[in-house]
PDB file of C-alpha atoms in Angstrom:
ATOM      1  CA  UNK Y   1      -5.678 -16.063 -57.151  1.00  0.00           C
ATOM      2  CA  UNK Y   2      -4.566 -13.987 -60.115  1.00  0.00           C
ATOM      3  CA  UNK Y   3      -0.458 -15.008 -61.747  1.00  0.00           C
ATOM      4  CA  UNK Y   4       2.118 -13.158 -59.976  1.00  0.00           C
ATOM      5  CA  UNK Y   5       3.654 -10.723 -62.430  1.00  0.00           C
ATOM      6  CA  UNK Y   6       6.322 -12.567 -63.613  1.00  0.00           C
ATOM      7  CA  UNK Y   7       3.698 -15.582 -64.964  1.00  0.00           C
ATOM      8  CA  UNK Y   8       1.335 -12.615 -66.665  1.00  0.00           C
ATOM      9  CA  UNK Y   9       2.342 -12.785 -69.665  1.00  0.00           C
ATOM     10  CA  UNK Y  10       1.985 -16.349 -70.038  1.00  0.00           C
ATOM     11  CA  UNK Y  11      -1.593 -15.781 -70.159  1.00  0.00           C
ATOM     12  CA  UNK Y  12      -1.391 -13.711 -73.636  1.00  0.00           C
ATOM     13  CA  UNK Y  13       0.964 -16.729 -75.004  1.00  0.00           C
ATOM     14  CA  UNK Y  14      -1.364 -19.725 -74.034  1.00  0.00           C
ATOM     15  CA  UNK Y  15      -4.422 -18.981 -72.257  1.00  0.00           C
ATOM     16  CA  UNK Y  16      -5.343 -22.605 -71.738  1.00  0.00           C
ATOM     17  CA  UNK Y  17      -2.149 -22.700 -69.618  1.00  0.00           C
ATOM     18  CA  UNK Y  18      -1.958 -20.430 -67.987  1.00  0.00           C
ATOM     19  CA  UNK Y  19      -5.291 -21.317 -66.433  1.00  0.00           C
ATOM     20  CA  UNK Y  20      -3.461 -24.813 -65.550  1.00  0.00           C
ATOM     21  CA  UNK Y  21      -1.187 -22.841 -64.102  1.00  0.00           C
ATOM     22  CA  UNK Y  22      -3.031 -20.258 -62.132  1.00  0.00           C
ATOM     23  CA  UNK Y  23      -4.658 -23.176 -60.702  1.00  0.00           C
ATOM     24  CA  UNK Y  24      -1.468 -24.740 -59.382  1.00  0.00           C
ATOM     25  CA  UNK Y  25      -0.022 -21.785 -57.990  1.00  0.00           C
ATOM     26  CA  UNK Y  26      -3.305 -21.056 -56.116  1.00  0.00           C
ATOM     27  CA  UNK Y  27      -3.281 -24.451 -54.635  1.00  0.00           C
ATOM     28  CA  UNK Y  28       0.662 -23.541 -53.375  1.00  0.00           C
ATOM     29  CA  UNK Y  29       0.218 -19.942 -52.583  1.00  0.00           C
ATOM     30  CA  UNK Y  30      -3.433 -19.814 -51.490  1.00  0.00           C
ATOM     31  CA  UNK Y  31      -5.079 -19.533 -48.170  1.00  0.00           C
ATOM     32  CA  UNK Y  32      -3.920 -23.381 -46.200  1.00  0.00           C
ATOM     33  CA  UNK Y  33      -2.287 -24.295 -43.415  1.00  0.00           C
ATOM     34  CA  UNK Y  34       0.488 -22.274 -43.873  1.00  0.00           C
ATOM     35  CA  UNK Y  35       0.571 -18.313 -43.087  1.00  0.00           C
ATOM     36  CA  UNK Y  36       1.976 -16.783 -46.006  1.00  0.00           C
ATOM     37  CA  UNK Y  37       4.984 -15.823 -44.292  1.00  0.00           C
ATOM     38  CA  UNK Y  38       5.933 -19.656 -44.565  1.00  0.00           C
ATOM     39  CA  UNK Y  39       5.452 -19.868 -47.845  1.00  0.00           C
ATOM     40  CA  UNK Y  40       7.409 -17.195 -49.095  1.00  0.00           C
ATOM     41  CA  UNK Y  41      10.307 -18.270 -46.674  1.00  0.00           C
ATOM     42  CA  UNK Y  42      10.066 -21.757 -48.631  1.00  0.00           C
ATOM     43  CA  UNK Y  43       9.891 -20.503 -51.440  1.00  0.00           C
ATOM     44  CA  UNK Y  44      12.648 -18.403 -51.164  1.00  0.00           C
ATOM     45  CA  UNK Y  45      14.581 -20.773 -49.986  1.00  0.00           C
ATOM     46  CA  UNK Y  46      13.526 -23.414 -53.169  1.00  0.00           C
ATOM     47  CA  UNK Y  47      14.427 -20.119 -55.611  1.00  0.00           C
ATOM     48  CA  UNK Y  48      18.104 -19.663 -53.475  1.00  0.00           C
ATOM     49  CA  UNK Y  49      18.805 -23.573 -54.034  1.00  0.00           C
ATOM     50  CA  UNK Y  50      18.349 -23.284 -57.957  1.00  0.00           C
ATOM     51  CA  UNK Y  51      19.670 -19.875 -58.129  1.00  0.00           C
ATOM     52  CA  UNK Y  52      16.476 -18.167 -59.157  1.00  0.00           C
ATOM     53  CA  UNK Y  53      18.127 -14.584 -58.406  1.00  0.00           C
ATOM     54  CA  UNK Y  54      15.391 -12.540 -59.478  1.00  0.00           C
ATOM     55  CA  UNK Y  55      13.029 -14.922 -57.616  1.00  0.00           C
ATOM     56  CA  UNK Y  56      14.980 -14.489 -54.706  1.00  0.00           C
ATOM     57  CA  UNK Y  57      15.180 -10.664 -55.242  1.00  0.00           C
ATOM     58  CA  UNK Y  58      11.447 -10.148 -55.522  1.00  0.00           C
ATOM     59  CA  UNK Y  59      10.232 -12.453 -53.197  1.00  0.00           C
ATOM     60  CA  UNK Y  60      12.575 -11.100 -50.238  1.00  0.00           C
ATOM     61  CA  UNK Y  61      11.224  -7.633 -50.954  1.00  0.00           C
ATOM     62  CA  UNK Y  62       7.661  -9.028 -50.690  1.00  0.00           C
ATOM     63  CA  UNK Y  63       8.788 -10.835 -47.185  1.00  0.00           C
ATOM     64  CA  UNK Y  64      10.449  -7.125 -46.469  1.00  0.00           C
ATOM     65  CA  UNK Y  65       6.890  -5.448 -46.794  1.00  0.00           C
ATOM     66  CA  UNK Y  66       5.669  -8.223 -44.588  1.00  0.00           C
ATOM     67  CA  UNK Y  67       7.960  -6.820 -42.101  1.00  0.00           C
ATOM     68  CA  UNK Y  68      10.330  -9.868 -42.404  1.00  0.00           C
ATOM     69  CA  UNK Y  69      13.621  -9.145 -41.039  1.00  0.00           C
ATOM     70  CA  UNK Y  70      16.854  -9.611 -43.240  1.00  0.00           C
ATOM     71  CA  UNK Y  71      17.882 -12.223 -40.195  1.00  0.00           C
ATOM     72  CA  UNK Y  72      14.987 -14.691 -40.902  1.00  0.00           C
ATOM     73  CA  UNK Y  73      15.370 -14.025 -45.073  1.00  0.00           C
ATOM     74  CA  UNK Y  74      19.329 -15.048 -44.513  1.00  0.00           C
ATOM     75  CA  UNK Y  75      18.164 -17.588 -41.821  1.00  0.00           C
ATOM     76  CA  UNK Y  76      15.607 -19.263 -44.701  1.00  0.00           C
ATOM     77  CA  UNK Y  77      18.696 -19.463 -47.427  1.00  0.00           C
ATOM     78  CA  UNK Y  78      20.864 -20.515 -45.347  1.00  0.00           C
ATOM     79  CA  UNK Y  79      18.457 -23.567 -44.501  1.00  0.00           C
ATOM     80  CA  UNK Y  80      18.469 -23.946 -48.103  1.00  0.00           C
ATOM     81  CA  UNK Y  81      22.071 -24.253 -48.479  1.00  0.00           C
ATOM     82  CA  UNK Y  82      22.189 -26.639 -45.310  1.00  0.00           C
ATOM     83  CA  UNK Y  83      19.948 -29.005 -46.701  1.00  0.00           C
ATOM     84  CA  UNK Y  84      21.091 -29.158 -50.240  1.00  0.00           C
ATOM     85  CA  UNK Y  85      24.793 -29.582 -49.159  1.00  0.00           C
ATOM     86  CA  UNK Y  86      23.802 -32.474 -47.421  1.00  0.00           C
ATOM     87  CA  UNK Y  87      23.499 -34.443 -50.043  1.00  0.00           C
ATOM     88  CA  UNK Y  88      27.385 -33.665 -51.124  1.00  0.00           C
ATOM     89  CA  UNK Y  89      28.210 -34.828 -47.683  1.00  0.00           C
ATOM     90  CA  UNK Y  90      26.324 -37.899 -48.516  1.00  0.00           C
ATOM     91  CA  UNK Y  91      28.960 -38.775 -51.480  1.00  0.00           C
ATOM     92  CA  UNK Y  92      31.447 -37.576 -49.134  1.00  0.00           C
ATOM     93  CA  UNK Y  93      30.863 -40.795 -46.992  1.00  0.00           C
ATOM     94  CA  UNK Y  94      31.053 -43.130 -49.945  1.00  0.00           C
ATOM     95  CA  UNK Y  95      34.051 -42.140 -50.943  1.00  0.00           C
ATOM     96  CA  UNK Y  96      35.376 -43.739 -47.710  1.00  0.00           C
ATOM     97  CA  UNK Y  97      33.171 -46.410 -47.380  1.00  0.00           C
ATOM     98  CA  UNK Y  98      35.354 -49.983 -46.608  1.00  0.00           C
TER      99      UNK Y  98
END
């Protein structure tokens, strides 16, 4: 599975590592368990949490082509910002703890 385009020029910088690489995302992105529908949701949702805004922006068109509804792509962020705000609510609790 070839570097999406925003890895491709990583390949002209340092071949060798981009082969690592290309291998890696293959493994995520490949054909698995998971349709690729999932996978883009997640990792939209990973690129939301650390405010990846361009991954965000290209991946939800992608998920858009796929005929993914802007529902399920704000449904799949706001996940994301469930589950990382948990762990505020976390420290939350120990500041009360007696």
């Amino acid at each position: 599975m070839p570097l999406p385009p925003f890895l491709s020029s990583l390949d002209k910088n340092d071949p060798e590592f981009a082969k690592a690489i290309e291998k890696v995302y293959s493994s995520a992105m490949g054909s698995g368990a998971l349709e690729q529908k999932t996978k883009l949701l997640i990792a939209l949702a990973i690129d939301a949490l650390h405010g990846a805004n361009l991954g965000v922006e290209n991946i939800s068109n992608q998920l858009r082509n796929m005929g993914v509804t802007d529902e399920e792509i704000a449904e799949a962020i706001r996940i994301a910002y469930f589950a990382s705000g948990n762990s505020i609510l976390s420290s939350y609790f120990s500041a009360f703890k007696k």
